[in-house]
PDB file of C-alpha atoms in Angstrom:
ATOM      1  CA  MET R 258     220.450  -1.784  91.468  1.00 46.00           C
ATOM      2  CA  ARG R 259     222.613  -4.665  91.065  1.00 49.00           C
ATOM      3  CA  GLY R 260     220.524  -5.993  88.120  1.00 49.00           C
ATOM      4  CA  TRP R 261     220.541  -2.431  86.523  1.00 53.00           C
ATOM      5  CA  TRP R 262     224.204  -2.380  86.845  1.00 48.00           C
ATOM      6  CA  ARG R 263     224.460  -5.734  84.990  1.00 47.00           C
ATOM      7  CA  GLU R 264     222.422  -4.768  82.110  1.00 52.00           C
ATOM      8  CA  ILE R 265     224.543  -1.592  81.567  1.00 53.00           C
ATOM      9  CA  ALA R 266     227.855  -3.736  81.892  1.00 49.00           C
ATOM     10  CA  GLY R 267     226.436  -6.132  79.310  1.00 50.00           C
ATOM     11  CA  LEU R 268     226.616  -3.295  76.696  1.00 53.00           C
ATOM     12  CA  VAL R 269     230.159  -2.716  77.130  1.00 50.00           C
ATOM     13  CA  LEU R 270     231.884  -5.827  78.358  1.00 53.00           C
ATOM     14  CA  PRO R 271     232.843  -8.947  76.106  1.00 63.00           C
ATOM     15  CA  VAL R 272     230.078 -11.475  75.881  1.00 85.00           C
ATOM     16  CA  ALA R 273     230.017 -15.132  75.482  1.00 92.00           C
ATOM     17  CA  CYS R 274     227.201 -17.631  74.895  1.00 95.00           C
ATOM     18  CA  GLY R 275     225.680 -18.945  78.075  1.00 95.00           C
ATOM     19  CA  GLY R 276     225.471 -22.313  76.724  1.00 95.00           C
ATOM     20  CA  CYS R 277     228.818 -23.182  75.301  1.00 94.00           C
ATOM     21  CA  GLY R 278     230.912 -20.056  75.853  1.00 93.00           C
ATOM     22  CA  ARG R 279     231.390 -19.090  72.283  1.00 93.00           C
ATOM     23  CA  PRO R 280     232.484 -15.334  72.201  1.00 93.00           C
ATOM     24  CA  ARG R 281     230.820 -12.244  70.933  1.00 88.00           C
ATOM     25  CA  THR R 282     227.253 -13.743  71.464  1.00 91.00           C
ATOM     26  CA  GLU R 283     225.125 -14.170  74.395  1.00 91.00           C
ATOM     27  CA  LEU R 284     223.230 -17.223  72.525  1.00 95.00           C
ATOM     28  CA  CYS R 285     224.806 -19.044  69.752  1.00 96.00           C
ATOM     29  CA  ALA R 286     222.595 -20.570  66.809  1.00 95.00           C
ATOM     30  CA  THR R 287     223.618 -24.056  68.007  1.00 95.00           C
ATOM     31  CA  CYS R 288     222.556 -23.477  71.656  1.00 96.00           C
ATOM     32  CA  ALA R 289     219.255 -21.547  70.547  1.00 95.00           C
ATOM     33  CA  HIS R 290     218.425 -24.590  68.582  1.00 93.00           C
ATOM     34  CA  ALA R 291     219.123 -26.913  71.742  1.00 93.00           C
ATOM     35  CA  LEU R 292     217.006 -24.598  73.817  1.00 94.00           C
ATOM     36  CA  ALA R 293     213.771 -24.456  71.479  1.00 87.00           C
ATOM     37  CA  GLY R 294     214.288 -27.486  69.225  1.00 76.00           C
ATOM     38  CA  ALA R 295     211.834 -29.867  70.901  1.00 82.00           C
ATOM     39  CA  PRO R 296     208.145 -29.647  71.612  1.00 92.00           C
ATOM     40  CA  PRO R 297     207.373 -29.538  75.331  1.00 95.00           C
ATOM     41  CA  ARG R 298     206.239 -32.581  76.948  1.00 94.00           C
ATOM     42  CA  ARG R 299     204.511 -33.539  80.202  1.00 95.00           C
ATOM     43  CA  VAL R 300     206.948 -34.583  82.861  1.00 96.00           C
ATOM     44  CA  ARG R 301     206.569 -36.300  86.328  1.00 95.00           C
ATOM     45  CA  PRO R 302     209.056 -36.630  89.036  1.00 93.00           C
ATOM     46  CA  ALA R 303     209.642 -39.840  90.859  1.00 91.00           C
ATOM     47  CA  PRO R 304     208.493 -39.812  93.530  1.00 90.00           C
ATOM     48  CA  GLU R 305     205.742 -37.756  92.608  1.00 92.00           C
ATOM     49  CA  PRO R 306     204.697 -35.400  95.375  1.00 92.00           C
ATOM     50  CA  ALA R 307     201.187 -35.196  96.377  1.00 90.00           C
ATOM     51  CA  GLY R 308     199.212 -32.076  94.991  1.00 91.00           C
ATOM     52  CA  LEU R 309     201.569 -31.626  92.035  1.00 94.00           C
ATOM     53  CA  PRO R 310     199.821 -30.230  88.925  1.00 94.00           C
ATOM     54  CA  VAL R 311     200.301 -31.519  85.374  1.00 95.00           C
ATOM     55  CA  VAL R 312     203.466 -30.153  84.378  1.00 97.00           C
ATOM     56  CA  HIS R 313     204.739 -29.385  80.882  1.00 97.00           C
ATOM     57  CA  ALA R 314     208.535 -28.861  80.317  1.00 97.00           C
ATOM     58  CA  ALA R 315     210.235 -28.170  77.163  1.00 96.00           C
ATOM     59  CA  ALA R 316     213.750 -29.839  77.861  1.00 95.00           C
ATOM     60  CA  PRO R 317     215.727 -31.993  80.161  1.00 95.00           C
ATOM     61  CA  TYR R 318     217.930 -30.351  82.641  1.00 95.00           C
ATOM     62  CA  ALA R 319     221.182 -31.247  81.290  1.00 95.00           C
ATOM     63  CA  ASP R 320     224.016 -29.880  78.918  1.00 95.00           C
ATOM     64  CA  VAL R 321     223.219 -26.593  77.151  1.00 96.00           C
ATOM     65  CA  VAL R 322     219.917 -26.088  78.647  1.00 96.00           C
ATOM     66  CA  ARG R 323     221.456 -26.458  82.112  1.00 96.00           C
ATOM     67  CA  GLU R 324     224.028 -24.063  81.292  1.00 97.00           C
ATOM     68  CA  LEU R 325     221.768 -21.523  79.848  1.00 97.00           C
ATOM     69  CA  LEU R 326     219.588 -21.492  82.953  1.00 96.00           C
ATOM     70  CA  LEU R 327     222.526 -21.261  85.388  1.00 95.00           C
ATOM     71  CA  ALA R 328     224.130 -18.372  83.145  1.00 95.00           C
ATOM     72  CA  HIS R 329     220.686 -16.439  83.494  1.00 94.00           C
ATOM     73  CA  LYS R 330     219.976 -17.191  87.119  1.00 92.00           C
ATOM     74  CA  GLU R 331     223.253 -17.098  88.781  1.00 89.00           C
ATOM     75  CA  ARG R 332     225.899 -15.175  86.418  1.00 90.00           C
ATOM     76  CA  GLY R 333     223.662 -12.439  85.422  1.00 88.00           C
ATOM     77  CA  ALA R 334     223.309 -13.245  81.755  1.00 92.00           C
ATOM     78  CA  LEU R 335     219.870 -11.223  81.888  1.00 92.00           C
ATOM     79  CA  ALA R 336     219.767 -10.899  78.022  1.00 93.00           C
ATOM     80  CA  LEU R 337     218.911 -14.588  78.136  1.00 96.00           C
ATOM     81  CA  ALA R 338     215.612 -13.989  79.485  1.00 96.00           C
ATOM     82  CA  GLY R 339     214.050 -13.413  76.068  1.00 96.00           C
ATOM     83  CA  PRO R 340     214.934 -16.651  74.485  1.00 97.00           C
ATOM     84  CA  LEU R 341     214.380 -18.559  77.908  1.00 97.00           C
ATOM     85  CA  GLY R 342     211.104 -16.848  77.904  1.00 97.00           C
ATOM     86  CA  ASP R 343     210.245 -17.855  74.282  1.00 97.00           C
ATOM     87  CA  THR R 344     210.779 -21.484  75.483  1.00 97.00           C
ATOM     88  CA  LEU R 345     208.615 -21.158  78.695  1.00 98.00           C
ATOM     89  CA  ALA R 346     205.884 -19.797  76.380  1.00 98.00           C
ATOM     90  CA  GLY R 347     205.616 -22.884  74.500  1.00 97.00           C
ATOM     91  CA  ALA R 348     205.411 -24.958  77.724  1.00 97.00           C
ATOM     92  CA  VAL R 349     202.655 -22.558  78.804  1.00 97.00           C
ATOM     93  CA  ALA R 350     200.919 -23.000  75.732  1.00 96.00           C
ATOM     94  CA  ALA R 351     201.197 -27.180  76.003  1.00 95.00           C
ATOM     95  CA  ALA R 352     200.131 -26.637  79.661  1.00 95.00           C
ATOM     96  CA  ALA R 353     196.917 -24.625  78.671  1.00 91.00           C
ATOM     97  CA  ARG R 354     195.684 -26.433  75.960  1.00 78.00           C
ATOM     98  CA  PRO R 355     192.203 -25.773  74.537  1.00 61.00           C
ATOM     99  CA  GLY R 356     189.508 -26.852  76.598  1.00 51.00           C
ATOM    100  CA  THR R 357     191.190 -26.598  80.186  1.00 48.00           C
ATOM    101  CA  GLY R 358     189.918 -23.112  81.073  1.00 50.00           C
ATOM    102  CA  PRO R 359     187.903 -20.138  80.251  1.00 53.00           C
ATOM    103  CA  ALA R 360     187.891 -19.645  76.829  1.00 54.00           C
ATOM    104  CA  ASP R 361     187.345 -15.603  77.161  1.00 61.00           C
ATOM    105  CA  GLY R 362     190.040 -14.847  79.511  1.00 83.00           C
ATOM    106  CA  PRO R 363     193.785 -14.438  79.226  1.00 94.00           C
ATOM    107  CA  LEU R 364     196.217 -17.029  80.466  1.00 96.00           C
ATOM    108  CA  LEU R 365     197.713 -15.843  83.915  1.00 96.00           C
ATOM    109  CA  LEU R 366     201.357 -16.994  84.582  1.00 98.00           C
ATOM    110  CA  VAL R 367     201.785 -17.147  88.157  1.00 98.00           C
ATOM    111  CA  PRO R 368     205.621 -17.705  88.989  1.00 97.00           C
ATOM    112  CA  VAL R 369     206.939 -19.778  92.054  1.00 95.00           C
ATOM    113  CA  PRO R 370     208.288 -16.992  93.995  1.00 91.00           C
ATOM    114  CA  SER R 371     212.007 -16.621  94.923  1.00 83.00           C
ATOM    115  CA  SER R 372     213.036 -15.843  98.534  1.00 74.00           C
ATOM    116  CA  ARG R 373     213.849 -12.154  99.182  1.00 75.00           C
ATOM    117  CA  SER R 374     217.564 -13.027 100.196  1.00 72.00           C
ATOM    118  CA  SER R 375     218.045 -15.000  96.738  1.00 75.00           C
ATOM    119  CA  VAL R 376     216.713 -12.057  94.798  1.00 73.00           C
ATOM    120  CA  ARG R 377     219.142  -9.628  96.670  1.00 76.00           C
ATOM    121  CA  ALA R 378     222.018 -12.007  96.151  1.00 76.00           C
ATOM    122  CA  ARG R 379     221.312 -12.366  92.426  1.00 78.00           C
ATOM    123  CA  GLY R 380     220.290  -9.067  91.914  1.00 81.00           C
ATOM    124  CA  HIS R 381     217.166  -9.820  90.035  1.00 84.00           C
ATOM    125  CA  ASP R 382     214.300 -12.331  90.175  1.00 91.00           C
ATOM    126  CA  PRO R 383     214.849 -14.814  87.350  1.00 93.00           C
ATOM    127  CA  THR R 384     211.646 -16.798  87.396  1.00 95.00           C
ATOM    128  CA  ARG R 385     209.691 -13.454  87.230  1.00 95.00           C
ATOM    129  CA  ARG R 386     212.017 -11.958  84.613  1.00 95.00           C
ATOM    130  CA  ILE R 387     211.446 -15.135  82.143  1.00 97.00           C
ATOM    131  CA  ALA R 388     207.940 -15.142  83.103  1.00 98.00           C
ATOM    132  CA  LEU R 389     207.382 -11.591  81.803  1.00 98.00           C
ATOM    133  CA  ALA R 390     209.243 -12.434  78.557  1.00 98.00           C
ATOM    134  CA  ALA R 391     206.907 -15.765  78.309  1.00 98.00           C
ATOM    135  CA  ALA R 392     203.805 -13.543  78.631  1.00 98.00           C
ATOM    136  CA  ALA R 393     205.131 -11.018  75.882  1.00 98.00           C
ATOM    137  CA  ARG R 394     206.047 -14.054  73.358  1.00 98.00           C
ATOM    138  CA  LEU R 395     202.392 -15.357  74.053  1.00 98.00           C
ATOM    139  CA  ARG R 396     200.891 -12.141  73.400  1.00 97.00           C
ATOM    140  CA  ARG R 397     202.815 -11.508  70.166  1.00 97.00           C
ATOM    141  CA  SER R 398     201.397 -14.855  69.020  1.00 96.00           C
ATOM    142  CA  GLY R 399     198.044 -13.562  69.385  1.00 95.00           C
ATOM    143  CA  ARG R 400     197.223 -15.302  72.931  1.00 95.00           C
ATOM    144  CA  PRO R 401     196.255 -12.884  75.754  1.00 96.00           C
ATOM    145  CA  ALA R 402     198.526 -13.555  78.634  1.00 97.00           C
ATOM    146  CA  ARG R 403     200.184 -11.672  81.614  1.00 97.00           C
ATOM    147  CA  VAL R 404     201.937 -12.404  84.656  1.00 98.00           C
ATOM    148  CA  VAL R 405     200.138 -12.464  88.086  1.00 97.00           C
ATOM    149  CA  PRO R 406     202.753 -12.800  90.942  1.00 96.00           C
ATOM    150  CA  VAL R 407     200.593 -13.291  93.728  1.00 96.00           C
ATOM    151  CA  LEU R 408     202.507 -15.965  95.631  1.00 94.00           C
ATOM    152  CA  ARG R 409     204.705 -15.017  98.363  1.00 89.00           C
ATOM    153  CA  GLN R 410     206.876 -16.872 100.905  1.00 83.00           C
ATOM    154  CA  ARG R 411     205.192 -16.749 104.397  1.00 73.00           C
ATOM    155  CA  ARG R 412     208.181 -17.928 106.537  1.00 60.00           C
ATOM    156  CA  TYR R 413     211.861 -18.730 106.035  1.00 62.00           C
ATOM    157  CA  VAL R 414     212.815 -21.636 103.647  1.00 66.00           C
ATOM    158  CA  ALA R 415     216.266 -23.279 103.955  1.00 54.00           C
ATOM    159  CA  ASP R 416     218.343 -23.441 100.855  1.00 60.00           C
ATOM    160  CA  GLN R 417     217.347 -26.470  98.812  1.00 57.00           C
ATOM    161  CA  ALA R 418     220.716 -27.310  97.369  1.00 59.00           C
ATOM    162  CA  GLY R 419     221.667 -30.672  98.910  1.00 60.00           C
ATOM    163  CA  LEU R 420     218.185 -31.675 100.070  1.00 57.00           C
ATOM    164  CA  GLY R 421     216.547 -34.748  98.741  1.00 58.00           C
ATOM    165  CA  ALA R 422     212.811 -35.008  97.557  1.00 59.00           C
ATOM    166  CA  ARG R 423     211.498 -35.694 101.103  1.00 61.00           C
ATOM    167  CA  GLY R 424     213.568 -32.855 102.565  1.00 55.00           C
ATOM    168  CA  ARG R 425     212.421 -30.436  99.961  1.00 59.00           C
ATOM    169  CA  LEU R 426     208.635 -31.384 100.673  1.00 56.00           C
ATOM    170  CA  ALA R 427     209.376 -30.732 104.471  1.00 54.00           C
ATOM    171  CA  ASN R 428     211.222 -27.487 103.881  1.00 56.00           C
ATOM    172  CA  LEU R 429     208.444 -26.047 101.701  1.00 63.00           C
ATOM    173  CA  SER R 430     205.549 -27.328 103.458  1.00 57.00           C
ATOM    174  CA  GLY R 431     203.063 -24.520 104.164  1.00 59.00           C
ATOM    175  CA  ALA R 432     205.651 -21.991 103.105  1.00 73.00           C
ATOM    176  CA  LEU R 433     203.622 -20.207 100.387  1.00 89.00           C
ATOM    177  CA  GLU R 434     200.554 -18.047 100.499  1.00 91.00           C
ATOM    178  CA  VAL R 435     198.573 -15.879  98.227  1.00 94.00           C
ATOM    179  CA  VAL R 436     199.124 -12.250  98.871  1.00 95.00           C
ATOM    180  CA  PRO R 437     195.912 -10.070 100.154  1.00 94.00           C
ATOM    181  CA  GLY R 438     193.710  -9.303  97.147  1.00 93.00           C
ATOM    182  CA  GLY R 439     195.511 -11.918  95.039  1.00 93.00           C
ATOM    183  CA  ALA R 440     192.337 -14.318  95.018  1.00 93.00           C
ATOM    184  CA  ARG R 441     190.413 -11.621  93.028  1.00 93.00           C
ATOM    185  CA  LEU R 442     193.046 -11.588  90.210  1.00 94.00           C
ATOM    186  CA  LEU R 443     193.108 -15.310  89.772  1.00 93.00           C
ATOM    187  CA  THR R 444     189.668 -15.504  88.232  1.00 91.00           C
ATOM    188  CA  ALA R 445     190.355 -13.345  85.311  1.00 89.00           C
ATOM    189  CA  GLY R 446     191.646 -16.264  83.204  1.00 92.00           C
ATOM    190  CA  ARG R 447     193.319 -19.445  82.946  1.00 92.00           C
ATOM    191  CA  VAL R 448     195.927 -19.785  85.726  1.00 95.00           C
ATOM    192  CA  VAL R 449     199.202 -21.622  84.901  1.00 97.00           C
ATOM    193  CA  LEU R 450     201.937 -21.971  87.478  1.00 97.00           C
ATOM    194  CA  VAL R 451     205.519 -21.354  86.094  1.00 98.00           C
ATOM    195  CA  ASP R 452     209.226 -21.905  87.167  1.00 97.00           C
ATOM    196  CA  ASP R 453     212.199 -22.076  85.246  1.00 96.00           C
ATOM    197  CA  LEU R 454     213.182 -25.754  86.594  1.00 95.00           C
ATOM    198  CA  MET R 455     211.466 -28.740  88.129  1.00 95.00           C
ATOM    199  CA  THR R 456     213.521 -31.093  90.063  1.00 91.00           C
ATOM    200  CA  THR R 457     211.431 -33.088  92.745  1.00 91.00           C
ATOM    201  CA  GLY R 458     208.319 -31.094  92.038  1.00 92.00           C
ATOM    202  CA  ALA R 459     208.068 -29.887  95.671  1.00 89.00           C
ATOM    203  CA  SER R 460     207.803 -26.187  94.777  1.00 90.00           C
ATOM    204  CA  LEU R 461     205.065 -26.543  92.400  1.00 95.00           C
ATOM    205  CA  ALA R 462     203.123 -28.754  94.571  1.00 93.00           C
ATOM    206  CA  GLU R 463     203.296 -26.282  97.179  1.00 91.00           C
ATOM    207  CA  ALA R 464     202.674 -23.451  95.043  1.00 93.00           C
ATOM    208  CA  ALA R 465     199.552 -25.342  93.898  1.00 93.00           C
ATOM    209  CA  ARG R 466     198.387 -25.811  97.398  1.00 91.00           C
ATOM    210  CA  ALA R 467     198.659 -22.325  98.329  1.00 92.00           C
ATOM    211  CA  LEU R 468     196.474 -21.445  95.175  1.00 93.00           C
ATOM    212  CA  GLY R 469     193.967 -24.002  96.011  1.00 90.00           C
ATOM    213  CA  ALA R 470     193.573 -22.241  99.591  1.00 87.00           C
ATOM    214  CA  VAL R 471     192.006 -19.334  97.780  1.00 87.00           C
ATOM    215  CA  HIS R 472     191.065 -20.465  94.204  1.00 76.00           C
ATOM    216  CA  ARG R 473     189.324 -23.519  92.469  1.00 70.00           C
ATOM    217  CA  PRO R 474     190.333 -23.243  88.930  1.00 64.00           C
ATOM    218  CA  PHE R 475     187.511 -23.676  86.169  1.00 53.00           C
ATOM    219  CA  ILE R 476     187.053 -27.054  84.572  1.00 50.00           C
ATOM    220  CA  PRO R 477     184.780 -27.492  81.536  1.00 48.00           C
ATOM    221  CA  GLY R 478     181.796 -29.681  82.316  1.00 46.00           C
ATOM    222  CA  ILE R 479     182.672 -30.115  85.914  1.00 44.00           C
ATOM    223  CA  PRO R 480     180.576 -28.334  88.606  1.00 44.00           C
ATOM    224  CA  HIS R 481     182.216 -25.713  90.884  1.00 43.00           C
ATOM    225  CA  GLY R 482     181.067 -27.297  94.158  1.00 42.00           C
ATOM    226  CA  LEU R 483     183.379 -30.187  93.803  1.00 41.00           C
ATOM    227  CA  PRO R 484     184.371 -31.551  97.441  1.00 44.00           C
ATOM    228  CA  ALA R 485     188.021 -30.919  98.430  1.00 41.00           C
ATOM    229  CA  GLY R 486     190.433 -33.656  97.224  1.00 41.00           C
ATOM    230  CA  SER R 487     188.453 -34.317  94.076  1.00 39.00           C
ATOM    231  CA  ALA R 488     191.543 -34.149  92.198  1.00 39.00           C
ATOM    232  CA  GLN R 489     192.446 -37.760  93.836  1.00 37.00           C
ATOM    233  CA  HIS R 490     189.672 -39.213  91.968  1.00 36.00           C
ATOM    234  CA  GLY R 491     191.372 -38.798  88.538  1.00 35.00           C
ATOM    235  CA  ILE R 492     190.844 -34.941  87.778  1.00 39.00           C
ATOM    236  CA  GLU R 493     194.055 -32.843  87.422  1.00 37.00           C
ATOM    237  CA  GLN R 494     192.835 -29.357  88.147  1.00 60.00           C
ATOM    238  CA  ARG R 495     196.313 -27.535  88.071  1.00 85.00           C
ATOM    239  CA  ALA R 496     198.547 -26.582  85.071  1.00 95.00           C
ATOM    240  CA  ALA R 497     202.031 -25.786  85.106  1.00 97.00           C
ATOM    241  CA  ALA R 498     205.085 -25.054  82.749  1.00 98.00           C
ATOM    242  CA  VAL R 499     208.633 -25.112  83.177  1.00 98.00           C
ATOM    243  CA  ILE R 500     211.764 -24.816  81.059  1.00 97.00           C
ATOM    244  CA  ALA R 501     213.615 -27.763  81.995  1.00 97.00           C
ATOM    245  CA  SER R 502     212.980 -30.779  84.317  1.00 96.00           C
ATOM    246  CA  SER R 503     215.335 -33.568  85.364  1.00 93.00           C
ATOM    247  CA  PRO R 504     215.967 -35.912  82.555  1.00 94.00           C
ATOM    248  CA  ALA R 505     214.224 -38.914  84.130  1.00 92.00           C
ATOM    249  CA  SER R 506     210.921 -37.031  84.668  1.00 93.00           C
ATOM    250  CA  PHE R 507     210.430 -37.034  80.911  1.00 89.00           C
ATOM    251  CA  GLU R 508     209.663 -40.873  81.247  1.00 77.00           C
ATOM    252  CA  ILE R 509     206.062 -40.457  82.248  1.00 64.00           C
ATOM    253  CA  ASN R 510     204.769 -43.915  81.624  1.00 56.00           C
ATOM    254  CA  ARG R 511     207.622 -45.732  83.723  1.00 49.00           C
ATOM    255  CA  ASN R 512     205.407 -46.500  86.525  1.00 47.00           C
ATOM    256  CA  SER R 513     201.845 -46.370  85.128  1.00 44.00           C
ATOM    257  CA  SER R 514     199.925 -49.032  83.486  1.00 38.00           C
ATOM    258  CA  GLY R 515     196.548 -47.187  83.517  1.00 36.00           C
ATOM    259  CA  THR R 516     195.039 -44.345  81.760  1.00 35.00           C
ATOM    260  CA  TRP R 517     195.336 -40.991  83.407  1.00 35.00           C
ATOM    261  CA  ILE R 518     192.102 -38.438  83.326  1.00 32.00           C
ATOM    262  CA  VAL R 519     192.948 -34.963  83.094  1.00 34.00           C
ATOM    263  CA  ALA R 520     190.877 -31.878  82.471  1.00 32.00           C
ATOM    264  CA  GLY R 521     189.808 -31.904  78.781  1.00 33.00           C
ATOM    265  CA  GLY R 522     190.660 -35.548  77.892  1.00 35.00           C
ATOM    266  CA  LYS R 523     192.711 -38.707  78.586  1.00 36.00           C
ATOM    267  CA  ARG R 524     196.580 -39.186  78.860  1.00 34.00           C
TER     268      ARG R 524
END
C-alpha cells in the first residue's frame, strides 16, 4: 500500500533528480551518464569471503551512484528502478558471458532477499524491483531473462549497518534458504545472483551457499558429479551482478599475482 501511494504521489508532487537534486526531473542527463557511463567490471572485496561468486559491478558506490541507490531504496524514488535496472542488466550480461551456462535457457535473475521488516518499513522491495527492470531490459535486447525469487530468510538477521566484514559474515551465516519447490525453477537456465550493492560480499556469499545446497550450476566441459568443494580448486561456479560495489573492490589484482581460472576461461 505504501509503495502504491508513493507511485501516485510522484505524479503530482514536485520531483528532483535523485543524484544531484536538480528540479523537475527524477534523473538528469548528467547523473544518467554517471550511472551508465562505464562498462561493468569484476569486483572483489578485501577480505574476500569464502564462497563468494564471481561478481560484476557497473560502478563504484560513491557520489552520484550512491545517491541514486539511496534515493530509490530509502527515499521512495521508485521511478529510478528503470534506469537502475538498465545498469544492472549490463552487469548481468557481463556476469553471464557466453560459455558459462546452458545456451538454450533464459537468464534466471535470483535477487538477494530483503527482510520482511525492511520491506514493510520502505514500502517496497528495492532489489526485486530493480531485478524485474533488469530482466525486462535484457528481454528487450533479445536475451531471454526472468526473475526467480527463490531465496528467503530462514531466521532473524540484525541490521547490517555498522557491522564490519567479520560481523556481517556471522550475522548472515546460515540465514538464507531456497523456498520449497525453488530448486526445480533453477534448472531452466543460467542462474545469476543479483543485488543493488556489494560492500563486504557477505550477502552474496550466503546467497550462493543457499543456492549451492539445492542446485549445482552447469559448467561447460565439467561433469556434474564434481565433489563438494571443487570450487576451491580454481573453478568459479557461481555468478553475481550488482549495480555498485565499494570503490576499493574494483582493484581486483591488488592481492593476486597468479592467474584465476573461471568457468569459460582465464582471468
